[in-house]
Short mmCIF file of C-alpha atoms and ligand atoms in Angstrom, two decimals:
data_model
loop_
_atom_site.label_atom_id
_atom_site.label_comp_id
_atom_site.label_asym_id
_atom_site.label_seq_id
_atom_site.Cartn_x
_atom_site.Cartn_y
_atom_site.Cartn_z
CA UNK K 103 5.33 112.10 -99.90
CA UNK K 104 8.33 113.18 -101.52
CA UNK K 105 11.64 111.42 -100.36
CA UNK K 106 14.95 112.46 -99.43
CA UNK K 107 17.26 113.77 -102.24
CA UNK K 108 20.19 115.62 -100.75
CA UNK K 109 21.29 114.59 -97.19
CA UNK K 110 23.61 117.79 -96.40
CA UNK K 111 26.58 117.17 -94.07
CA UNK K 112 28.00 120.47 -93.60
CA UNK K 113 25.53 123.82 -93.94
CA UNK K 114 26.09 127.50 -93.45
CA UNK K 115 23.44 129.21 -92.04
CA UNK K 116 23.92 133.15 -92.25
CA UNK K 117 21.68 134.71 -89.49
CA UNK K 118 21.82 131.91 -87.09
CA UNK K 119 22.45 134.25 -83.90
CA UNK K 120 18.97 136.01 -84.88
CA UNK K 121 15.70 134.75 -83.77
CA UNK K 122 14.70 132.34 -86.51
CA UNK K 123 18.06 131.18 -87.73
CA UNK K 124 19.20 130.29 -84.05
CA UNK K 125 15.81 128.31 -83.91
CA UNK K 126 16.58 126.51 -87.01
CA UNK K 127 19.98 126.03 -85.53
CA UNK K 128 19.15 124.14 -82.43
CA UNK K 129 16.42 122.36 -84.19
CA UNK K 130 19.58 120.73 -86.53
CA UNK K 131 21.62 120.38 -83.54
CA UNK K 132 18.67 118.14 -81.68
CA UNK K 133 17.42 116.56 -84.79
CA UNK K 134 20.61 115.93 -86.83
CA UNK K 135 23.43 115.29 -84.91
CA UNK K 136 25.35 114.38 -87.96
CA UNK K 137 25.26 117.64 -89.49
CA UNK K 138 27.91 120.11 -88.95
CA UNK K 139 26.64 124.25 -88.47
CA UNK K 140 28.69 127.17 -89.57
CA UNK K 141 27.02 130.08 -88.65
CA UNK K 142 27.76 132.99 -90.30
CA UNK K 143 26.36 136.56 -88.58
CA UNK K 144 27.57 140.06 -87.97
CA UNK K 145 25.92 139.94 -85.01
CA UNK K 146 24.31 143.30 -85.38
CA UNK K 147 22.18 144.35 -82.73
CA UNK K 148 19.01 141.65 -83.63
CA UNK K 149 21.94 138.97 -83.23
CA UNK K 150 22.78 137.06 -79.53
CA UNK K 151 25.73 134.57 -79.47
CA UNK K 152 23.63 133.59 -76.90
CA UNK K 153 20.81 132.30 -79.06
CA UNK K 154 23.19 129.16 -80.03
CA UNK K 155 24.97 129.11 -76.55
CA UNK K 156 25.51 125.72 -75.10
CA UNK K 157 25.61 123.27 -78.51
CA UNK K 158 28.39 121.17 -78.89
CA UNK K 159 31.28 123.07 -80.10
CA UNK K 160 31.84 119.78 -82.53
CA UNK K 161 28.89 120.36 -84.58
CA UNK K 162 28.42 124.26 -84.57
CA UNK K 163 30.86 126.94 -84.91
CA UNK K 164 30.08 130.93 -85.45
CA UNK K 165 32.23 132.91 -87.63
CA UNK K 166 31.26 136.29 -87.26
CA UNK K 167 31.12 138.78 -89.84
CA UNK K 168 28.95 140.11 -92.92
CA UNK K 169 27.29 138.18 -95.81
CA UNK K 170 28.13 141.12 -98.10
CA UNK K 171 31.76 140.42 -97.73
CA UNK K 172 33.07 138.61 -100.87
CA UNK K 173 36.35 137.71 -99.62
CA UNK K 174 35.45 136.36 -96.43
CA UNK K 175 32.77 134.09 -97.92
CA UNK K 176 35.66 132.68 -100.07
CA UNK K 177 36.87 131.73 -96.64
CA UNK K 178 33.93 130.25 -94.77
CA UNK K 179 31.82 128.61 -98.18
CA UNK K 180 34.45 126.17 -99.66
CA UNK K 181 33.88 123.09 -98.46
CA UNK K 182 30.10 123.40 -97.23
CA UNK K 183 27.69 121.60 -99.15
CA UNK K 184 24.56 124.13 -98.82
CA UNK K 185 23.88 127.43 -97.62
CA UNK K 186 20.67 128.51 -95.68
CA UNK K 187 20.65 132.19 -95.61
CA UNK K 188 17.96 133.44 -93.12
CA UNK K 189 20.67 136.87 -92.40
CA UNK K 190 18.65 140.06 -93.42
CA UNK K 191 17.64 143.12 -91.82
CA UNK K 192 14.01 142.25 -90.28
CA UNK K 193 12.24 144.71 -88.70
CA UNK K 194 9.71 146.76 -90.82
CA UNK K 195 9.72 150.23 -88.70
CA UNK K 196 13.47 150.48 -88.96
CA UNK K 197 13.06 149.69 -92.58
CA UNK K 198 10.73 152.94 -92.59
CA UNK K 199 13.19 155.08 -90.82
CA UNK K 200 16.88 153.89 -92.11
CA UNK K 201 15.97 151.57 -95.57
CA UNK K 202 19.99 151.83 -96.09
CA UNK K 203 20.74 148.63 -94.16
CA UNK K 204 17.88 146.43 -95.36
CA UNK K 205 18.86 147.59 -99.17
CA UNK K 206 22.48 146.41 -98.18
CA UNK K 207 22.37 143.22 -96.37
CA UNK K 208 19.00 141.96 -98.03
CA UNK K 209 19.88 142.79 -101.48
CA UNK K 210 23.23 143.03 -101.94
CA UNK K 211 24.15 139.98 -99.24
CA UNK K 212 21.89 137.65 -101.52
CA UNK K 213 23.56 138.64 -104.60
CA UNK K 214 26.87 137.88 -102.79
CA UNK K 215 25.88 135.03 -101.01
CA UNK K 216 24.33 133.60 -104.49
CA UNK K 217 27.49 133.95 -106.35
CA UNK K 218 29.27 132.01 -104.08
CA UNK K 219 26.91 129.49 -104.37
CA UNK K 220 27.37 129.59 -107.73
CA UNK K 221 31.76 129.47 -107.64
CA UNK K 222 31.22 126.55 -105.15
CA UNK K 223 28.67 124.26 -106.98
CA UNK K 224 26.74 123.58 -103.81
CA UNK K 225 23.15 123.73 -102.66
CA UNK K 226 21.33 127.15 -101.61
CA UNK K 227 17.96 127.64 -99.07
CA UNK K 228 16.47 131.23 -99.29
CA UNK K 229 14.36 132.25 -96.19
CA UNK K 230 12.40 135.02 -97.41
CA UNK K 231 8.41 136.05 -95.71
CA UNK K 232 4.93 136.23 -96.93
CA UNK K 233 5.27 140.54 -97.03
CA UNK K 234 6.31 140.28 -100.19
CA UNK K 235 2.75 139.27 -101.96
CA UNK K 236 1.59 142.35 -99.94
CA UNK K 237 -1.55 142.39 -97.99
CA UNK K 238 -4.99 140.96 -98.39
CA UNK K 239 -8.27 142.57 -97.42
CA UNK K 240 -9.66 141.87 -94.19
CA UNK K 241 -12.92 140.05 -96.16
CA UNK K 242 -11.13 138.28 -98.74
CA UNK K 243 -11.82 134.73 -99.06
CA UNK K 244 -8.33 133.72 -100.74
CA UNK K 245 -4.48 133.31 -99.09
CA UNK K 246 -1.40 133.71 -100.86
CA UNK K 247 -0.55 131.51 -103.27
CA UNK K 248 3.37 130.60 -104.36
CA UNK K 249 2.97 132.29 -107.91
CA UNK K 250 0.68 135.34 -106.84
CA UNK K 251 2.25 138.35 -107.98
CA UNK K 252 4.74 140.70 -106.17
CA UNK K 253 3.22 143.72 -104.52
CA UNK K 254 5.79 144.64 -101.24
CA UNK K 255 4.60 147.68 -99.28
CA UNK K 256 7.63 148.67 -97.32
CA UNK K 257 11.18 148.92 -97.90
CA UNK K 258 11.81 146.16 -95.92
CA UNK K 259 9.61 143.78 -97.27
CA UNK K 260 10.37 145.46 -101.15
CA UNK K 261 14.16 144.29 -100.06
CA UNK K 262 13.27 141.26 -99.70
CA UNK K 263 10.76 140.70 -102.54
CA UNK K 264 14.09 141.67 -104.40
CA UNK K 265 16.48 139.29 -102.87
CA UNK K 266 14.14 136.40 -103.88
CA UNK K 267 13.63 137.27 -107.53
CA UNK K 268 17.87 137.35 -107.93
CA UNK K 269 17.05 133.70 -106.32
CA UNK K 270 14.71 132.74 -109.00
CA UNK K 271 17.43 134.61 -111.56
CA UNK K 272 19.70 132.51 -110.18
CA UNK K 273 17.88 129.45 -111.06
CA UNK K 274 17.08 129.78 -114.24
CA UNK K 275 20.27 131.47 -115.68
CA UNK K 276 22.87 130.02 -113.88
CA UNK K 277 21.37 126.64 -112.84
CA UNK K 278 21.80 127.29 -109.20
CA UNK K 279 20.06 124.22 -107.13
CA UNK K 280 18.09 127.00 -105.40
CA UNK K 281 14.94 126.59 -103.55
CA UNK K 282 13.13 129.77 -101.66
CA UNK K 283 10.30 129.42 -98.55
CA UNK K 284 7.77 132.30 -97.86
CA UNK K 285 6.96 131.93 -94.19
CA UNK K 286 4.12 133.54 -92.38
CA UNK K 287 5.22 135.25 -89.20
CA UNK K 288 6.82 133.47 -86.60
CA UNK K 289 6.42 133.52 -82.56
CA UNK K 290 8.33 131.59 -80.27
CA UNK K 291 11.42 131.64 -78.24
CA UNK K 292 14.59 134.28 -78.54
CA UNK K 293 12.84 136.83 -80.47
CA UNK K 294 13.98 140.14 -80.10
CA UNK K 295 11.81 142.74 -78.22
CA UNK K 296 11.04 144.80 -80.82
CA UNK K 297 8.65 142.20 -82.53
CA UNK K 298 4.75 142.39 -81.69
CA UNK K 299 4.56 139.44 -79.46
CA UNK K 300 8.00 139.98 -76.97
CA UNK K 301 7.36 143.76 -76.83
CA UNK K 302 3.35 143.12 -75.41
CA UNK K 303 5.17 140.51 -73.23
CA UNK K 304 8.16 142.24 -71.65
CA UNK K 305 6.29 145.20 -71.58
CA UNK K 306 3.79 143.54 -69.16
CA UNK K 307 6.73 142.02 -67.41
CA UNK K 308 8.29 145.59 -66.95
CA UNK K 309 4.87 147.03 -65.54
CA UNK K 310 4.41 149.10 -69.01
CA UNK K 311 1.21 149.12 -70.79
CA UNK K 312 1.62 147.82 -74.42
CA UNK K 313 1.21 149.04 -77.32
CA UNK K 314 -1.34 148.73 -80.12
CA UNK K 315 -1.16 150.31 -83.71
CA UNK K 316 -4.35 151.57 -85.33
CA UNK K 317 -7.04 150.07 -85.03
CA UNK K 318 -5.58 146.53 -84.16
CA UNK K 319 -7.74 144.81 -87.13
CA UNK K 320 -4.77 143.99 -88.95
CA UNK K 321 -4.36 140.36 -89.64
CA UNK K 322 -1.22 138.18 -89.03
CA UNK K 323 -0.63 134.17 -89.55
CA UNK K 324 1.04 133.25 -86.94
CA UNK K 325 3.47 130.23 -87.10
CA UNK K 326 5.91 128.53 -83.98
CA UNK K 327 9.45 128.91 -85.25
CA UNK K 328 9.76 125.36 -84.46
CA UNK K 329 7.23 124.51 -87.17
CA UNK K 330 9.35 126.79 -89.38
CA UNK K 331 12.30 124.88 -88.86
CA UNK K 332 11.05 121.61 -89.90
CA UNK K 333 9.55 122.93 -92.96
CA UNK K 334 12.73 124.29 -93.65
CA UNK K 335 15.04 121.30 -93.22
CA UNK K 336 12.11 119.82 -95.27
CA UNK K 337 12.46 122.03 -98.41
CA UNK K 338 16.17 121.65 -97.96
CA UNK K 339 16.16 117.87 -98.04
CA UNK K 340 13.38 117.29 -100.72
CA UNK K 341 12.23 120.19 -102.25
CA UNK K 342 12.29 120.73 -105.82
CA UNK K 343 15.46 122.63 -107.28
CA UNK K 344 13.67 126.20 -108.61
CA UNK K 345 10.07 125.86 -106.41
CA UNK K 346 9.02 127.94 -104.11
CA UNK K 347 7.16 126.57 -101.25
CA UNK K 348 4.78 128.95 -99.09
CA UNK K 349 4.90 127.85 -95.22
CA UNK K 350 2.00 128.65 -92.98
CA UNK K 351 0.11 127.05 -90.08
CA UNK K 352 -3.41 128.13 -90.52
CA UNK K 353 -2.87 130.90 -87.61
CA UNK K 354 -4.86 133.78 -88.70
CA UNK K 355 -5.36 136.25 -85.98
CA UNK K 356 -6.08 139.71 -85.25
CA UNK K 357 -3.37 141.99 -83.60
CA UNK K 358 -5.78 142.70 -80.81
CA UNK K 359 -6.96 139.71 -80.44
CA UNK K 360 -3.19 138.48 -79.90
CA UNK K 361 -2.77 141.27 -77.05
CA UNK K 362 -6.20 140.16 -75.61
CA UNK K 363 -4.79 136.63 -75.48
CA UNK K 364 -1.31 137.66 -74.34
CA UNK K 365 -3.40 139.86 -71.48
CA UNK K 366 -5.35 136.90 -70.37
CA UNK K 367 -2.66 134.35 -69.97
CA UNK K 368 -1.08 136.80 -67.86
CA UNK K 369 -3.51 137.82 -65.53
CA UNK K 370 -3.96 141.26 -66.52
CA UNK K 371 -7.48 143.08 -67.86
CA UNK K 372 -8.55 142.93 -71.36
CA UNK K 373 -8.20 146.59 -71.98
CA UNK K 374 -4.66 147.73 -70.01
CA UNK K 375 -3.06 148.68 -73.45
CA UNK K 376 -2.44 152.18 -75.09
CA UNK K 377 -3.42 153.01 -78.56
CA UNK K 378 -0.76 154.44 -80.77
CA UNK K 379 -0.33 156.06 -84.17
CA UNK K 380 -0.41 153.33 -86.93
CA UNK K 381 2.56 152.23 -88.73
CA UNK K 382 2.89 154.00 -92.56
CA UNK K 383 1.62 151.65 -95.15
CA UNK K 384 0.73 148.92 -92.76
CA UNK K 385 -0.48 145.90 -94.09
CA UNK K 386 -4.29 144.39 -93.72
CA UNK K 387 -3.78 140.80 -93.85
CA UNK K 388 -1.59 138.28 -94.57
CA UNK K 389 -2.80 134.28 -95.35
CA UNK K 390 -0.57 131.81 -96.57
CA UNK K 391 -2.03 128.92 -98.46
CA UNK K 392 0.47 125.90 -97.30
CA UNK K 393 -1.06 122.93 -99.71
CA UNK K 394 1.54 122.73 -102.18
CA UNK K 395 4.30 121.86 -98.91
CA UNK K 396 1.58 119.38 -97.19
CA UNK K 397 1.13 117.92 -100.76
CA UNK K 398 4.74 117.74 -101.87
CA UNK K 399 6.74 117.05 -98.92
CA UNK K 400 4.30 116.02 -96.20
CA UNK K 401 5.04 118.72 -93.55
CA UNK K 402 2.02 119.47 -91.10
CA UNK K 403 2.42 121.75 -88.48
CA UNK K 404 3.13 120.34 -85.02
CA UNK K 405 2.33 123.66 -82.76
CA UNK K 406 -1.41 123.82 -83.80
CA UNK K 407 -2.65 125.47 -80.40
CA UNK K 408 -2.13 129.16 -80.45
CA UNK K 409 -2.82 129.61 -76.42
CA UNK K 410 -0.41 126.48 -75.69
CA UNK K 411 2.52 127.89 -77.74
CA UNK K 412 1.89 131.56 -76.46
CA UNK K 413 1.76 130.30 -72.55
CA UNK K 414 5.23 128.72 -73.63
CA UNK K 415 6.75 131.74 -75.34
CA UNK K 416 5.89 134.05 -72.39
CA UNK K 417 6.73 131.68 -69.89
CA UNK K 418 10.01 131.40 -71.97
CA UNK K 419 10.35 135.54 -71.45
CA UNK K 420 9.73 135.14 -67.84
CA UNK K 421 12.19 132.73 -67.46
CA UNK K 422 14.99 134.41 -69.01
CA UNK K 423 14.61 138.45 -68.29
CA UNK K 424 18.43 138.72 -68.77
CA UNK K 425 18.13 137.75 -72.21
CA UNK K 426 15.73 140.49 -73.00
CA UNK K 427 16.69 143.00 -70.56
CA UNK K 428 19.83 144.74 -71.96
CA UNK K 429 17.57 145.25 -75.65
CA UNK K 430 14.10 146.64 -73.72
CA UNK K 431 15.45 150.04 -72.55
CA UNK K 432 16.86 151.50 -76.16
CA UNK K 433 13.69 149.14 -78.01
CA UNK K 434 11.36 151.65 -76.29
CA UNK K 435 13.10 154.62 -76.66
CA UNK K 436 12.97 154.30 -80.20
CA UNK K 437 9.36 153.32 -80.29
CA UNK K 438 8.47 156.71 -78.44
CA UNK K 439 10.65 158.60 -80.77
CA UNK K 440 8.66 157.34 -83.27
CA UNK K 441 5.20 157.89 -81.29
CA UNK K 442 4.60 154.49 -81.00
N1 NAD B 791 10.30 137.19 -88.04
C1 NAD B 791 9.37 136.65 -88.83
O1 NAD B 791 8.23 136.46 -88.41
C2 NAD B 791 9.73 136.22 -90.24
C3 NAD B 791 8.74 135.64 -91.03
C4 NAD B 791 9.09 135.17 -92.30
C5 NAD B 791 10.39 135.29 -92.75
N2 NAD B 791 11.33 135.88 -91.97
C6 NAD B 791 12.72 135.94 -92.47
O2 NAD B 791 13.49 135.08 -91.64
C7 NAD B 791 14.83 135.57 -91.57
C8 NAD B 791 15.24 135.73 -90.11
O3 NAD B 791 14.34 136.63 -89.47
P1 NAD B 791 14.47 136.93 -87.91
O4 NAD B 791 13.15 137.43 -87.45
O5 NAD B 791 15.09 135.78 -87.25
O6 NAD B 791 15.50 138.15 -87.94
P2 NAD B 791 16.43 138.72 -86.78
O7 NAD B 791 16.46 140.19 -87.02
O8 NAD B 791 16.02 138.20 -85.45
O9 NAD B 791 17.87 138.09 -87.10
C9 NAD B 791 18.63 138.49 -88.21
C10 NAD B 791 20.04 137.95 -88.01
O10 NAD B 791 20.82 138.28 -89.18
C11 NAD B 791 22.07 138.84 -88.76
N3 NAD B 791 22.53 139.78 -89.80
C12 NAD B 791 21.95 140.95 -90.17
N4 NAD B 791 22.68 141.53 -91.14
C13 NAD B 791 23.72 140.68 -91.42
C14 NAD B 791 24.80 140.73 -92.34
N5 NAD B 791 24.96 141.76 -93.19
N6 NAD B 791 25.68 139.70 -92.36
C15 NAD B 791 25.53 138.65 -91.49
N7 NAD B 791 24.53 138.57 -90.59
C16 NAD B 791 23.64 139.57 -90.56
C17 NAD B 791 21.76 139.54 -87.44
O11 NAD B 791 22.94 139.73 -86.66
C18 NAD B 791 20.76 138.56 -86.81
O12 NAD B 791 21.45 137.56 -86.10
C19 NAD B 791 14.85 136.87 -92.36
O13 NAD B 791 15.34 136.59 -93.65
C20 NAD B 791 13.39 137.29 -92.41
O14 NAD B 791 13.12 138.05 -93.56
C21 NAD B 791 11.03 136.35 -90.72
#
């Protein structure tokens, strides 16, 4: 197992009022107490200064505002020793309908965000997602590798796919100590209700039937964000300057088998769900192969049972409807605008 060759002491972490980068967050405020958070995010609507509510104003502090802003990250980067950008635009159906935000923020707020990694010397973490390998068929034996080629399918994740080869640019040309994760998708806590798992959830919770696209065969890997976290802090602390590490928990699953699960856990019958029109250019199947972050660094998943972690996540929505609530109303308009 690889040991520990940067110990950071003070990390910005652009995003960290969204649902994975708040995760991460808490998970350095619990686990690393000696580590001081600056949290950058322009708290657009996917961002909650709620997320990172109640941490010790000592360790973390939000600045708000946008990663594509030069002069402000001349401001908030001096004196950090990393940066762990998980800010981006996330959601692929508003990637379909508006690309102009995703091509901003996840393009041009990683080329900013890289060059002032580059005027300060200091260390740089890339959170980027499996989409960008593209999809697998439903049959095929094999999961994505770290050096399979490129093949996004939708603006969002071709924004992305672009953000990390300026990373790997970055690298090689400029010698940035840069390291980039490909995570599989995540479930868990403070998720926004526009995401597969909190919309099936909240729509239960709300007395609406949810929602499936197609035919419901596609394939996801589903990961706890919690898992994501560590691997993250992992990569960060011993990675190897210029890899990329793919992080994945074995957590293959069908969309409808997902519902079917969410359905039983909450007492309602296997078939109370709508069909609705499919999602343009929606990918099959995504697999992530995760040997080369067991091998290197030792990480192993912690959440390995699905049903545990999904009891958890929707006891966590039915514990904390104001959270949700204020997002669910406009969330479903737009779905229905969309026929969906
Ligand atoms: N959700 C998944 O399953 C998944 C899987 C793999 C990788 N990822 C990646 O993880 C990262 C976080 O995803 P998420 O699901 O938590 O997203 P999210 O939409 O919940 O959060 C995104 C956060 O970024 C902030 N933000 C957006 N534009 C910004 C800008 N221009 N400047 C500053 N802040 C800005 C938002 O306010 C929000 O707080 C993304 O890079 C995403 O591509 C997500």
């Amino acid at each position: 197992m690889a040991e520990v060759v940067f110990e950071p002491r003070n990390i910005v972490v652009t995003g960290g009022c969204g649902f994975i980068g708040s995760n991460f967050v808490r998970w350095v405020a619990r686990n690393h107490p000696e580590v001081h958070v600056t949290v950058l995010d322009k708290l657009t609507y996917a961002g909650n200064p709620a997320n990172i509510a109640g941490l010790p104003e000592s360790q973390v502090e939000l600045v708000v505002g946008d990663i594509c802003d030069a002069d402000l990250l001349d401001e908030v980067v001096p004196g950090h020793d990393a940066i762990v950008h998980y800010a981006a635009e996330s959601h692929n159906d508003n990637s379909i309908a508006d690309p102009e935000p995703f091509v901003q923020t996840n393009v041009v707020g990683t080329y900013r965000l890289l060059q002032a990694a580059r005027r300060y010397g200091i260390r740089y973490h890339h959170i980027s997602t499996d989409e960008v390998y593209g999809d697998l068929a439903l049959d095929e034996p094999r999961r994505f590798e770290p050096d399979d080629p490129y093949r996004p399918s939708s603006p969002y994740s071709s924004t992305k796919a672009s953000s990390d080869l300026l990373v790997r640019a970055w690298a090689r040309t400029y010698g940035l100590a840069a390291t980039i994760s490909n995570c599989s998708n995540n479930y868990g806590p403070y998720q926004h209700v526009e995401k597969f798992i909190p919309r099936q959830v909240t729509n239960i919770l709300c007395g609406i039937r949810p929602k499936l696209y197609g035919t419901g065969e596609n394939v996801r890997d589903w990961i706890h964000t919690e898992d994501h976290s560590r691997a993250v802090w992992d990569i960060l602390t011993k990675g190897r300057i210029g890899e990329t590490y793919l992080i994945g928990a074995d957590g293959e699953r069908s969309n409808i088998d997902v519902l079917r699960e969410i359905l039983s856990l909450m007492g309602e019958p296997q078939d109370a769900f709508d069909w609705v029109r499919d999602r343009p250019g929606h990918d099959r199947r995504y697999a992530i192969d995760p040997t080369k972050l067991e091998r290197e660094l030792g990480w192993r998943p912690v959440h390995t049972d699905f049903a545990e972690g999904l009891a958890q996540t929707i006891e966590w929505y039915r514990t904390h409807e104001s959270w949700w609530r204020p997002a669910k109303e406009a969330t479903e308009r737009r779905y229905a605008e969309q026929g969906q």
